GROMACS .gro file of C-alpha atoms in nm:
model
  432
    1UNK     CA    1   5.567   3.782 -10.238
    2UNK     CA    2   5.644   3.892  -9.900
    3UNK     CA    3   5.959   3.917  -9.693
    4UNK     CA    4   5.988   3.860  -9.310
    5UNK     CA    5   6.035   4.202  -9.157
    6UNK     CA    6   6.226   4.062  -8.844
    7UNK     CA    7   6.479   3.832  -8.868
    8UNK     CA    8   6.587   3.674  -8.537
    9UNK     CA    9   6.952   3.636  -8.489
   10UNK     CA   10   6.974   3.468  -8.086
   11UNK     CA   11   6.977   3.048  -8.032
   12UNK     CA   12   7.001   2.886  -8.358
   13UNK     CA   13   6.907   3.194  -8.570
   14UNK     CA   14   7.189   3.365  -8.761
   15UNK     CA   15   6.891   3.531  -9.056
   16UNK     CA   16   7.013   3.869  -8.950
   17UNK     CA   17   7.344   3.848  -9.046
   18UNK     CA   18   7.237   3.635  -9.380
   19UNK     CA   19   6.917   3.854  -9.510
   20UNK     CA   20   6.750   4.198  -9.554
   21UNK     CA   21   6.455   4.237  -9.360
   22UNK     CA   22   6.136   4.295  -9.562
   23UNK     CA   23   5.919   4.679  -9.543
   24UNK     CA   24   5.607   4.592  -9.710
   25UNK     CA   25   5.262   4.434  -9.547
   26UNK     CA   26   5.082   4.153  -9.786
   27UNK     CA   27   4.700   4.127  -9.811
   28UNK     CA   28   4.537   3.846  -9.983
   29UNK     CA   29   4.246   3.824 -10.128
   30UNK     CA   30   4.115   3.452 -10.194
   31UNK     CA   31   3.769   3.374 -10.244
   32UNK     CA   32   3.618   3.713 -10.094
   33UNK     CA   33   3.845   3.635  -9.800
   34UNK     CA   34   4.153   3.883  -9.679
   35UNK     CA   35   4.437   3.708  -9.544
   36UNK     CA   36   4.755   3.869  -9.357
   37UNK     CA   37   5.096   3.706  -9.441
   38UNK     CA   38   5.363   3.689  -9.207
   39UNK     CA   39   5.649   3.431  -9.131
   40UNK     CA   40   5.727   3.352  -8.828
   41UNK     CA   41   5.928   3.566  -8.560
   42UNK     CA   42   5.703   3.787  -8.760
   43UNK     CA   43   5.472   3.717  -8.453
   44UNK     CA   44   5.705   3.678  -8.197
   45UNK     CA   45   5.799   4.047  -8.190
   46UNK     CA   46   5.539   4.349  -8.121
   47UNK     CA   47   5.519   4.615  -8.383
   48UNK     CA   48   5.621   4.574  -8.751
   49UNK     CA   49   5.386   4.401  -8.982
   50UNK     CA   50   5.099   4.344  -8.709
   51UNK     CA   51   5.058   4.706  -8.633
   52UNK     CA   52   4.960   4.764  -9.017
   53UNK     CA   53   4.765   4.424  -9.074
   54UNK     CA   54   4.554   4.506  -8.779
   55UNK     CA   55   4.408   4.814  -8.975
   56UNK     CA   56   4.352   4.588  -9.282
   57UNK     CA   57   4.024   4.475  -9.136
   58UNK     CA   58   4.174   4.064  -9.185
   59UNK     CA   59   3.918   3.714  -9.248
   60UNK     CA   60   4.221   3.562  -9.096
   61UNK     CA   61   4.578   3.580  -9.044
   62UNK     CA   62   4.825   3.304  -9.223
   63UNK     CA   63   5.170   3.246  -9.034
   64UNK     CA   64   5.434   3.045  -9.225
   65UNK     CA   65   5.679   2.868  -8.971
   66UNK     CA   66   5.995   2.685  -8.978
   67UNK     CA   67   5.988   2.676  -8.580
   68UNK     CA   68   6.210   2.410  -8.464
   69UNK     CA   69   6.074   2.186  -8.183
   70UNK     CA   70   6.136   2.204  -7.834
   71UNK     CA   71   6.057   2.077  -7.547
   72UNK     CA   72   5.721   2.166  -7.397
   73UNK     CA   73   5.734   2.473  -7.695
   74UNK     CA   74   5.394   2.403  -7.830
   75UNK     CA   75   5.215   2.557  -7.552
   76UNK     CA   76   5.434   2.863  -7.601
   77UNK     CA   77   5.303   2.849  -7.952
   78UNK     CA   78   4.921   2.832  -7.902
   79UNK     CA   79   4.947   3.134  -7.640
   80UNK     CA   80   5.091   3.314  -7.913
   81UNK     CA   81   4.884   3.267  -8.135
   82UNK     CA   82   4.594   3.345  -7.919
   83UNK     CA   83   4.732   3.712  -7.841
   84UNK     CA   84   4.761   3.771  -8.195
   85UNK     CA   85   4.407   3.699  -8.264
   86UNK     CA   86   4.317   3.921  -8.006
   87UNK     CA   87   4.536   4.217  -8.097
   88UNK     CA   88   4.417   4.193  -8.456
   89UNK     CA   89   4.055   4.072  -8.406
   90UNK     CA   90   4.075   3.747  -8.695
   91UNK     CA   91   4.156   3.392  -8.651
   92UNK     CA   92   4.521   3.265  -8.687
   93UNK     CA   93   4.581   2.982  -8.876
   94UNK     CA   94   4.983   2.908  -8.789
   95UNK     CA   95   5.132   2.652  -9.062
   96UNK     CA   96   5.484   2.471  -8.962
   97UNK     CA   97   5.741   2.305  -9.102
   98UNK     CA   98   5.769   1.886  -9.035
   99UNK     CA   99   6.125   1.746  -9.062
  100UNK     CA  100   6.435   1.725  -8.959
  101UNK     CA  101   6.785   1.927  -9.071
  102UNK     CA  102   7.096   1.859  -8.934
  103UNK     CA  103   7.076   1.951  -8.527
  104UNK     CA  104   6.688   2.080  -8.559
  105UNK     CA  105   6.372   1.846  -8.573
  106UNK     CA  106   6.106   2.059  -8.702
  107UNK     CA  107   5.753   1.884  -8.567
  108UNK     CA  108   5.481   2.020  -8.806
  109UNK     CA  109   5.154   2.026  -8.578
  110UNK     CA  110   4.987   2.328  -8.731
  111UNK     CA  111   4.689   2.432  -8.566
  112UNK     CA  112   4.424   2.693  -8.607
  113UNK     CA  113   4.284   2.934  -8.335
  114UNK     CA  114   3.934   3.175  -8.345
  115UNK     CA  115   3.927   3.574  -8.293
  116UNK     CA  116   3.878   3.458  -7.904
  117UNK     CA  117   4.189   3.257  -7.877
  118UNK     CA  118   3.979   2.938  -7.925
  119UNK     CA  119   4.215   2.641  -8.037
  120UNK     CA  120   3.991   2.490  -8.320
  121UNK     CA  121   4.172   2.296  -8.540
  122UNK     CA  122   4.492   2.093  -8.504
  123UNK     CA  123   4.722   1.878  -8.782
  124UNK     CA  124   4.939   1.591  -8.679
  125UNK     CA  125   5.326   1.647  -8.525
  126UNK     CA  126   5.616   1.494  -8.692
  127UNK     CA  127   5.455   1.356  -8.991
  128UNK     CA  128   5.318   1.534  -9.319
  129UNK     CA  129   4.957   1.608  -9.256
  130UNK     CA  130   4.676   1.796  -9.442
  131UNK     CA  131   4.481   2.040  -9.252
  132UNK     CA  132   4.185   2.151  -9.368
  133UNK     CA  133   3.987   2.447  -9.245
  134UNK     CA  134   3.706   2.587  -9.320
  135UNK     CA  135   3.627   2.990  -9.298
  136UNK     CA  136   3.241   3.091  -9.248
  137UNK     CA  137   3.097   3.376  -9.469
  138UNK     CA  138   2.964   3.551  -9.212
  139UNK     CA  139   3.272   3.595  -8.987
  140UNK     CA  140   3.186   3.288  -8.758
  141UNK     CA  141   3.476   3.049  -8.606
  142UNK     CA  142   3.643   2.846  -8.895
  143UNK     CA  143   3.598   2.502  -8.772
  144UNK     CA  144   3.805   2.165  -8.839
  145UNK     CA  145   3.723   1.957  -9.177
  146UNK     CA  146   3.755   1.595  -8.925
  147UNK     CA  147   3.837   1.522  -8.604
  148UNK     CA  148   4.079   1.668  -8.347
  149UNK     CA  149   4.401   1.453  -8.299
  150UNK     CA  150   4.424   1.330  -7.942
  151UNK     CA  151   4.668   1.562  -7.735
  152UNK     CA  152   4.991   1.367  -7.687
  153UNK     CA  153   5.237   1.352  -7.382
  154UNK     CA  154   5.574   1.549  -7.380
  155UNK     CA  155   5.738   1.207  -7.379
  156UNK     CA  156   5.608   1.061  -7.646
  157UNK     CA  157   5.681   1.413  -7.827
  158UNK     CA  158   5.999   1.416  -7.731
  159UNK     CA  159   6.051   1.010  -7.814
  160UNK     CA  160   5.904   1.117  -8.158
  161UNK     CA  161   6.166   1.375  -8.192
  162UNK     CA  162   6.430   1.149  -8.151
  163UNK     CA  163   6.330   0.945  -8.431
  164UNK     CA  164   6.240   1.205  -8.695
  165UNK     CA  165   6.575   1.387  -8.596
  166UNK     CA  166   6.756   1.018  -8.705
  167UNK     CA  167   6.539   0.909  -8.978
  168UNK     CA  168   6.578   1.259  -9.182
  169UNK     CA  169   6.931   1.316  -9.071
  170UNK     CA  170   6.992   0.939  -9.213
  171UNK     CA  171   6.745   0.974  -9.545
  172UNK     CA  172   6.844   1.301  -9.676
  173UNK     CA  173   7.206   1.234  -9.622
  174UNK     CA  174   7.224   0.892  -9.833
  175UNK     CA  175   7.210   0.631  -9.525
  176UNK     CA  176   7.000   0.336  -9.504
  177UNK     CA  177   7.202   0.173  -9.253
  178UNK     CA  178   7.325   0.269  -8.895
  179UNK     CA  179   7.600   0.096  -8.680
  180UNK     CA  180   7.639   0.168  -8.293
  181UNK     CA  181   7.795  -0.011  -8.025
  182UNK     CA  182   7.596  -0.247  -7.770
  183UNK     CA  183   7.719  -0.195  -7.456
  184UNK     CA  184   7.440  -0.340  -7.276
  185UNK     CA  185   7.357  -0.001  -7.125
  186UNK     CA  186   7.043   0.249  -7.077
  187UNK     CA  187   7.219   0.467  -7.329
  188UNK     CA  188   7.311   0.240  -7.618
  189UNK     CA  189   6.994   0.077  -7.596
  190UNK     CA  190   6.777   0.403  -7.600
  191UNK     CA  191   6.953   0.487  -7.876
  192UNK     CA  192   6.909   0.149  -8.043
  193UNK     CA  193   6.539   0.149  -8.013
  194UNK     CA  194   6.508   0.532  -8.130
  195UNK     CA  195   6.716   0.417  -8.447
  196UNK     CA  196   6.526   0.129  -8.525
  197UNK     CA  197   6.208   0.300  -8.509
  198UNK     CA  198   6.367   0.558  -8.794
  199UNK     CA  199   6.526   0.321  -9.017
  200UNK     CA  200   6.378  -0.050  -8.901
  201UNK     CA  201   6.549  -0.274  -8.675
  202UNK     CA  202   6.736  -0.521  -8.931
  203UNK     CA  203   6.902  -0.202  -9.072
  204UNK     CA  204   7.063  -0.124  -8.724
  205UNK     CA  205   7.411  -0.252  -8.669
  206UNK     CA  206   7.469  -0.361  -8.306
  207UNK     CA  207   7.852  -0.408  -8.199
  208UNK     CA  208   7.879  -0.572  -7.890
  209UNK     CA  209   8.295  -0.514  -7.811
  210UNK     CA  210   8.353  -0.676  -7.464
  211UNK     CA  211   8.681  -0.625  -7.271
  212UNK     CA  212   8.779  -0.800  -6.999
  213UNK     CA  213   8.582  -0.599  -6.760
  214UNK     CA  214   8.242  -0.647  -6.945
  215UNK     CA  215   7.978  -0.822  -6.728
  216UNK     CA  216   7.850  -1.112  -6.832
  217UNK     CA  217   7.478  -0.911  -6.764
  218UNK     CA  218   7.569  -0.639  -6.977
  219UNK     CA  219   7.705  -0.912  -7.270
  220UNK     CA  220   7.350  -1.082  -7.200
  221UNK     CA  221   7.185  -0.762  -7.214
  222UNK     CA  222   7.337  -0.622  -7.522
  223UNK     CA  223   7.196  -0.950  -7.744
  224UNK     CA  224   6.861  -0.941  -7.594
  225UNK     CA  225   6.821  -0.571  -7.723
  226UNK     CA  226   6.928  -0.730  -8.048
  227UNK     CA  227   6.694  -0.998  -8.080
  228UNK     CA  228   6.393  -0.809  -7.951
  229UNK     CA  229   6.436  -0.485  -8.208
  230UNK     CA  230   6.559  -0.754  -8.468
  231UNK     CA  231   6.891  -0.573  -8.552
  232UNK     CA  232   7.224  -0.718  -8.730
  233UNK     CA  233   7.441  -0.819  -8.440
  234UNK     CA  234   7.770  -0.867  -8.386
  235UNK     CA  235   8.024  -1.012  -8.122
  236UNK     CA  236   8.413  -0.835  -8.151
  237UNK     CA  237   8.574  -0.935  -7.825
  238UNK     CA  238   8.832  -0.611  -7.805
  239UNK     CA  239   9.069  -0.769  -7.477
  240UNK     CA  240   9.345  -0.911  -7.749
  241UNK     CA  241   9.318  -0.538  -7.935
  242UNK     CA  242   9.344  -0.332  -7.583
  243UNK     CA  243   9.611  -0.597  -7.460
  244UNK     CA  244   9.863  -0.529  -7.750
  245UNK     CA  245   9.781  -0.136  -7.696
  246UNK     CA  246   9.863  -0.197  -7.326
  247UNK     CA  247  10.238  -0.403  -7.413
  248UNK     CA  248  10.348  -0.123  -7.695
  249UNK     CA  249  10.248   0.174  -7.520
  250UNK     CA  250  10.269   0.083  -7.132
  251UNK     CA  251   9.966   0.285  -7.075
  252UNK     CA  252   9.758   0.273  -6.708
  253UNK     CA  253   9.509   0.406  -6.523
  254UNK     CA  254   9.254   0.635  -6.668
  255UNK     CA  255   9.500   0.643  -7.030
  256UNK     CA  256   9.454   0.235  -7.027
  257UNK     CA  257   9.104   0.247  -6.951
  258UNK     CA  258   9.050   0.511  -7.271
  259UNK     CA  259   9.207   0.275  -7.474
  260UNK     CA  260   8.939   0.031  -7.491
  261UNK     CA  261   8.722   0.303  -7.580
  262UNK     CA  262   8.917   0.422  -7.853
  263UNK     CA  263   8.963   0.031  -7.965
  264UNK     CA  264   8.587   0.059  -7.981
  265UNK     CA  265   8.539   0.389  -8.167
  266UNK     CA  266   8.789   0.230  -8.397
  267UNK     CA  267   8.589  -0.071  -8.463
  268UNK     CA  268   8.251   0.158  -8.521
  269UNK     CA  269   8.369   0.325  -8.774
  270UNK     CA  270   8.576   0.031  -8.946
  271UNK     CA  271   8.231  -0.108  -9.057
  272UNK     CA  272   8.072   0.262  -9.105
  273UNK     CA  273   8.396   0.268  -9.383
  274UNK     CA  274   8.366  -0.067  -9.497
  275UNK     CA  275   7.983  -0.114  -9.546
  276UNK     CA  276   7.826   0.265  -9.583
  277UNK     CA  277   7.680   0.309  -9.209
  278UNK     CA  278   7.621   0.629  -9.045
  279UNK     CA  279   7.769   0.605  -8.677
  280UNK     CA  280   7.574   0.698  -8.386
  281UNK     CA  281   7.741   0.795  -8.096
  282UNK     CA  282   7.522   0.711  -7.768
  283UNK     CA  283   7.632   0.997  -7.531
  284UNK     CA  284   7.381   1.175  -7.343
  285UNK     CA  285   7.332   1.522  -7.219
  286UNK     CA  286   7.403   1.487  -6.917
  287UNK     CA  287   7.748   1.315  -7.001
  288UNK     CA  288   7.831   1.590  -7.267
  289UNK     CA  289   7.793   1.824  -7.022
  290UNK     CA  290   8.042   1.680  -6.761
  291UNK     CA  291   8.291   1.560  -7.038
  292UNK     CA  292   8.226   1.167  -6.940
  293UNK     CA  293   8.299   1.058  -7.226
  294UNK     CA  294   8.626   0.996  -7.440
  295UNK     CA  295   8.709   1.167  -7.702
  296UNK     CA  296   8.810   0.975  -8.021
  297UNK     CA  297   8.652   0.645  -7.860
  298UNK     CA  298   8.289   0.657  -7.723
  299UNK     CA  299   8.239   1.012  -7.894
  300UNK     CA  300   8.320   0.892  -8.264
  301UNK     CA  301   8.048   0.926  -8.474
  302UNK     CA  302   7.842   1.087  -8.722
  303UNK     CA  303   7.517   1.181  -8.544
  304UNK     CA  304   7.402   1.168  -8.148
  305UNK     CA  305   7.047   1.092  -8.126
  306UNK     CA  306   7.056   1.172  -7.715
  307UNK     CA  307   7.336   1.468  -7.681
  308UNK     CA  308   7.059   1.659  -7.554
  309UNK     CA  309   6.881   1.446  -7.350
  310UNK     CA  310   6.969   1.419  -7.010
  311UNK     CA  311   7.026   1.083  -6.836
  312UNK     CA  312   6.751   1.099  -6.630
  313UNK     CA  313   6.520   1.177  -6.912
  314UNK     CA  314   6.725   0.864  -7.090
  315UNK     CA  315   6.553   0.641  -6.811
  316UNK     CA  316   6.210   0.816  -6.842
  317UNK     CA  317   6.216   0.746  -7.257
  318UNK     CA  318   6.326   0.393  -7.266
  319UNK     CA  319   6.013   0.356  -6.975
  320UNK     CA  320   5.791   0.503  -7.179
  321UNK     CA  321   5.917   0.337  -7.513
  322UNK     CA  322   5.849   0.017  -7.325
  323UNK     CA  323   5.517   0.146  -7.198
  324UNK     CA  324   5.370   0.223  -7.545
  325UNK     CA  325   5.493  -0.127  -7.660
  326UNK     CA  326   5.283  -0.319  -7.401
  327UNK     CA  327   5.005  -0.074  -7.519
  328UNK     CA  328   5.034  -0.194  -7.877
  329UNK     CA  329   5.071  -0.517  -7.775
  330UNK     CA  330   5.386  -0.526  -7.907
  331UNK     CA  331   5.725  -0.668  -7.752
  332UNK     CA  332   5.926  -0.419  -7.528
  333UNK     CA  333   6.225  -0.306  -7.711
  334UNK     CA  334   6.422  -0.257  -7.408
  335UNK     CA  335   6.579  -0.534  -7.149
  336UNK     CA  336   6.409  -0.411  -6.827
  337UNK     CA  337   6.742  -0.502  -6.680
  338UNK     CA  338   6.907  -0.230  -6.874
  339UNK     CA  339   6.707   0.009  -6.715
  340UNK     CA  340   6.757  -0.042  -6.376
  341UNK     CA  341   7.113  -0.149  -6.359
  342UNK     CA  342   7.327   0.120  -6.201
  343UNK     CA  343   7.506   0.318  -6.509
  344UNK     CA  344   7.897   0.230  -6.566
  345UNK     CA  345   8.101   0.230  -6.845
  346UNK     CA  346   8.270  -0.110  -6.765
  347UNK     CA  347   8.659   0.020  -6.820
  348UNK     CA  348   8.823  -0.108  -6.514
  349UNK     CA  349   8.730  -0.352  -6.213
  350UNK     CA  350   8.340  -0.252  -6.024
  351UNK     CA  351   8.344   0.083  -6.183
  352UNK     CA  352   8.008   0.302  -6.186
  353UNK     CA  353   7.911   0.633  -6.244
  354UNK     CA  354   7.867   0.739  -5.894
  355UNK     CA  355   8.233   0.695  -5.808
  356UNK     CA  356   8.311   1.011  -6.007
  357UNK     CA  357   7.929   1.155  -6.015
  358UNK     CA  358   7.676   1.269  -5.795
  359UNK     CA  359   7.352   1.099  -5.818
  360UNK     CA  360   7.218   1.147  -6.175
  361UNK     CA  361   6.893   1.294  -6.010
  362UNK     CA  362   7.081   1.544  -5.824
  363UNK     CA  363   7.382   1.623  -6.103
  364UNK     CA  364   7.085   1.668  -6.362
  365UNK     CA  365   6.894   1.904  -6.175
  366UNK     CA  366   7.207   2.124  -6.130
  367UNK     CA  367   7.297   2.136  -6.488
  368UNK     CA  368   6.927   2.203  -6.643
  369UNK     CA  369   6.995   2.554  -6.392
  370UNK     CA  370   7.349   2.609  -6.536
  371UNK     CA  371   7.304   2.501  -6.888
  372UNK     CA  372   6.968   2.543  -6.919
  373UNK     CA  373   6.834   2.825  -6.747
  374UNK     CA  374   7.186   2.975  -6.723
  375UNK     CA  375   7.193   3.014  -6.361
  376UNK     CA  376   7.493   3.098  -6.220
  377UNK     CA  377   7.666   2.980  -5.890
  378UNK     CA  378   7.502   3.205  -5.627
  379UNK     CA  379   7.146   3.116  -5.812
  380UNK     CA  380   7.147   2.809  -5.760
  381UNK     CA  381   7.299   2.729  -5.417
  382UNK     CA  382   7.040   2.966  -5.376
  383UNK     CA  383   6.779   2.762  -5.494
  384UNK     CA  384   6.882   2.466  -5.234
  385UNK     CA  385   7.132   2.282  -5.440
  386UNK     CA  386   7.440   2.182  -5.264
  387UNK     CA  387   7.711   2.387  -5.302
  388UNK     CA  388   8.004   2.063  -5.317
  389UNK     CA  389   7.776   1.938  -5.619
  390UNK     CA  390   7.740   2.312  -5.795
  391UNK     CA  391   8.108   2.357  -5.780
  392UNK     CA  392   8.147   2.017  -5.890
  393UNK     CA  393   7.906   2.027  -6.194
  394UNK     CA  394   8.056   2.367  -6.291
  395UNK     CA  395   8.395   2.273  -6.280
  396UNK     CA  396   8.368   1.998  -6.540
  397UNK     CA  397   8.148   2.187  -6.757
  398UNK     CA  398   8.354   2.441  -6.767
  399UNK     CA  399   8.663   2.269  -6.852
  400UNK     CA  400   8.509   2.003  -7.092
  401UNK     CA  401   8.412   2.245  -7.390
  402UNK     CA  402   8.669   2.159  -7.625
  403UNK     CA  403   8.524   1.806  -7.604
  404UNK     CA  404   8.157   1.933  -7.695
  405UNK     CA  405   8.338   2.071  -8.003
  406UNK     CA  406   8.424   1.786  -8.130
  407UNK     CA  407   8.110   1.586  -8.078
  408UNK     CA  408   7.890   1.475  -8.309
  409UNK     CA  409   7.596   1.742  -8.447
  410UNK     CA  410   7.240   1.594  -8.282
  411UNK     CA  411   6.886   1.694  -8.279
  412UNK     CA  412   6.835   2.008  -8.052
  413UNK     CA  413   6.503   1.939  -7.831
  414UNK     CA  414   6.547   2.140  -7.531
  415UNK     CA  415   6.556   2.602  -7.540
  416UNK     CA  416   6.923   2.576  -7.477
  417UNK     CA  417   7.098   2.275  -7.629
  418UNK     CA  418   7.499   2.269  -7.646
  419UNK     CA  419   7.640   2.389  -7.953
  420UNK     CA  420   7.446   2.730  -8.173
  421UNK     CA  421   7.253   2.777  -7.837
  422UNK     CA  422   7.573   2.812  -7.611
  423UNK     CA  423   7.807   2.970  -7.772
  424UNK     CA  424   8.117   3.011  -7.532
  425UNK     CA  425   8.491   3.017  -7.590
  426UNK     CA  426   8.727   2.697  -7.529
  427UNK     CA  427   9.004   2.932  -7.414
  428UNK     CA  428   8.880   3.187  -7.096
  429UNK     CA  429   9.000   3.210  -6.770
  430UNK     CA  430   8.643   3.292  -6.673
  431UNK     CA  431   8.523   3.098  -6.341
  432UNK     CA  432   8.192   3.135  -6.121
   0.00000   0.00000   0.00000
């Protein structure tokens, strides 16, 4: 047995306040060959068990992971890996978790490297794979039982995230069946094609809920997405619902337009009650982060496969999603249409985005420095952005936090997603 001697308690990682860190180094000895035990941040941190094992005179040192995935982490991982081998003069053979609990996707893709840092064998990501290596007697590089896997773009990593993140989330927690709404939108249909690559198309539940300000594209739209990922659709016109709202209450302006949200949200989970389905809400990063999005309407739902994907990363996923279809030969999931309409969420007359937004492209970059990279105001009007857009963007973070509590849990894939990453009080006064 051995236990983890440090036990990280920053991001996602509460171990410290849960267990007792172990004292002891473990040694052992298969087959005439010595391998070092550790677990994870075990390697992440200098000192502790590596200052020991690297007396110990190691074949090879193993290195048990549950390392959640992020974005553009596996490179992180290998350089890792390749100082250890040098500081302790053996091969590392680093083993991962694959799967997917609650907000973390764990993506497998254990790989071996040589004393000189040489990557020389690698399993598949995101699936269950058997990696088989093989250790020389005479203290040679291990080498690969097989073939390499072909190195794989951070899209399609990312894509394959997605769907992992969904179909565990889904599997382990008794769904077969997921119902969204159709909104004819980059968004809804992203998420549409993620969830039918998790759970198969015909088990996807595709509202379409047109008001009277729904575009006859977007209605158009919003089947084709249906028929081309083979999903269970369904037409609820919600203008008689939002109309009798509208008489009762005498609601207007931004309180009417939430209405037909809300109608919506109420409609989504109507058949998640009545028939068993987990409800996906379709928000994306970028929207989270702004508070664009209405709370007890569009936000309803029991899992967000994009809440940390942000919009313009939306666009580049559906592309590629399409992309890889055409490769396989294979019909593209996604209306092309969808894609390059301009973004709006249809609640009154010509509405878009940009009335309210800067350019997704511009807003984005802005909020991977604040969120992300925790940059503060002076950093980044620093770094060129303009300063209307920085207060802007900070503003609305700022103030929409309570929101982000109440949103749906979703699979982390960036360093600093919203939620266990960023941990900051609803109630402050606190303003950059």
């Amino acid at each position: 047995r051995y236990a983890k001697h440090h036990l990280p308690n920053y991001g996602v990682f509460d171990e410290y306040r849960i267990f007792c860190p172990g004292q002891d180094t473990v040694v052992v000895d298969r087959a005439g060959r010595r391998l070092g035990l550790v677990i994870c941040e075990d390697i992440w941190q200098d000192g502790g068990p590596l200052t020991e094992l690297a007396a110990r005179d190691l074949d090879a040192l193993l290195v048990l992971n549950g390392s959640p995935f992020e974005h553009g982490k596996r490179h992180q991982r290998l350089e890792l890996a390749r100082d250890r081998a040098a500081e302790l003069g053996c091969p590392v053979l680093y083993v991962n978790l694959v799967g997917g609990q609650d907000d973390l996707v764990f993506d497998g893709a254990s790989f071996a490297v040589d004393a000189a840092g040489t990557l020389v064998a690698r399993a598949g990501s995101f699936r269950e794979d058997l990696l088989l290596v093989d250790l020389p007697d005479d203290g040679a590089s291990p080498t690969m039982v097989g073939d390499l896997p072909e190195d794989r773009t951070d899209t399609e990593e990312l894509y394959d995230a997605l769907v992992l993140g969904l179909r565990d989330y889904a599997r382990k927690n008794g769904f077969t069946t997921v119902v969204l709404g159709f909104s004819g939108g980059i968004d809804s249909a992203l998420v549409a094609a993620v969830a039918a690559d998790a759970l198969g198309g015909p088990n996807v539940i595709g509202l379409s809920m047109p008001s009277s300000y729904s575009s006859q594209h977007s209605r158009d739209d919003a089947a084709e997405l249906a028929r081309r990922i083979g999903a269970d659709y369904r037409v609820q016109p919600i203008a008689p619902m939002v109309t009798a709202f509208e008489q009762e209450t005498g609601l207007e302006g931004i309180a009417a337009e939430n209405v037909q949200a809300r109608v919506r949200g109420v409609l989504v989970m109507g058949v998640s009650n009545a028939e068993g389905a987990l409800a996906l809400a379709t928000g994306n990063k970028s929207e989270l982060a702004v508070g664009y999005s209405t709370i007890y309407g569009d936000a309803v739902g029991g899992y967000a496969p994009i809440k940390d994907v942000l919009k313009t990363r939306v666009w580049e996923l559906a592309r590629w999603r399409n992309e890889e279809a055409r490769r396989r030969g294979e019909t593209e999931p996604i209306p092309e249409t969808s894609i390059t309409k301009p973004p709006s969420a249809e609640l009154r007359p010509g509405q878009m985005d940009s009335d309210s937004l800067p350019d997704y492209a511009v807003l984005d970059a802005v909020l991977e420095g604040y969120v992300g990279q925790a940059m503060g105001r002076g950093d980044l009007v620093a770094a060129g952005h303009d300063p209307d857009v920085v207060d802007l963007a900070l503003r609305l973070v700022d103030r929409a936090e309570w929101k982000r509590r109440q949103y749906p849990l979703g699979p982390k894939v960036t360093a600093l997603a919203f939620g266990r990453d960023r941990r900051l009080p609803v109630t402050s006064r606190f303003r950059d």
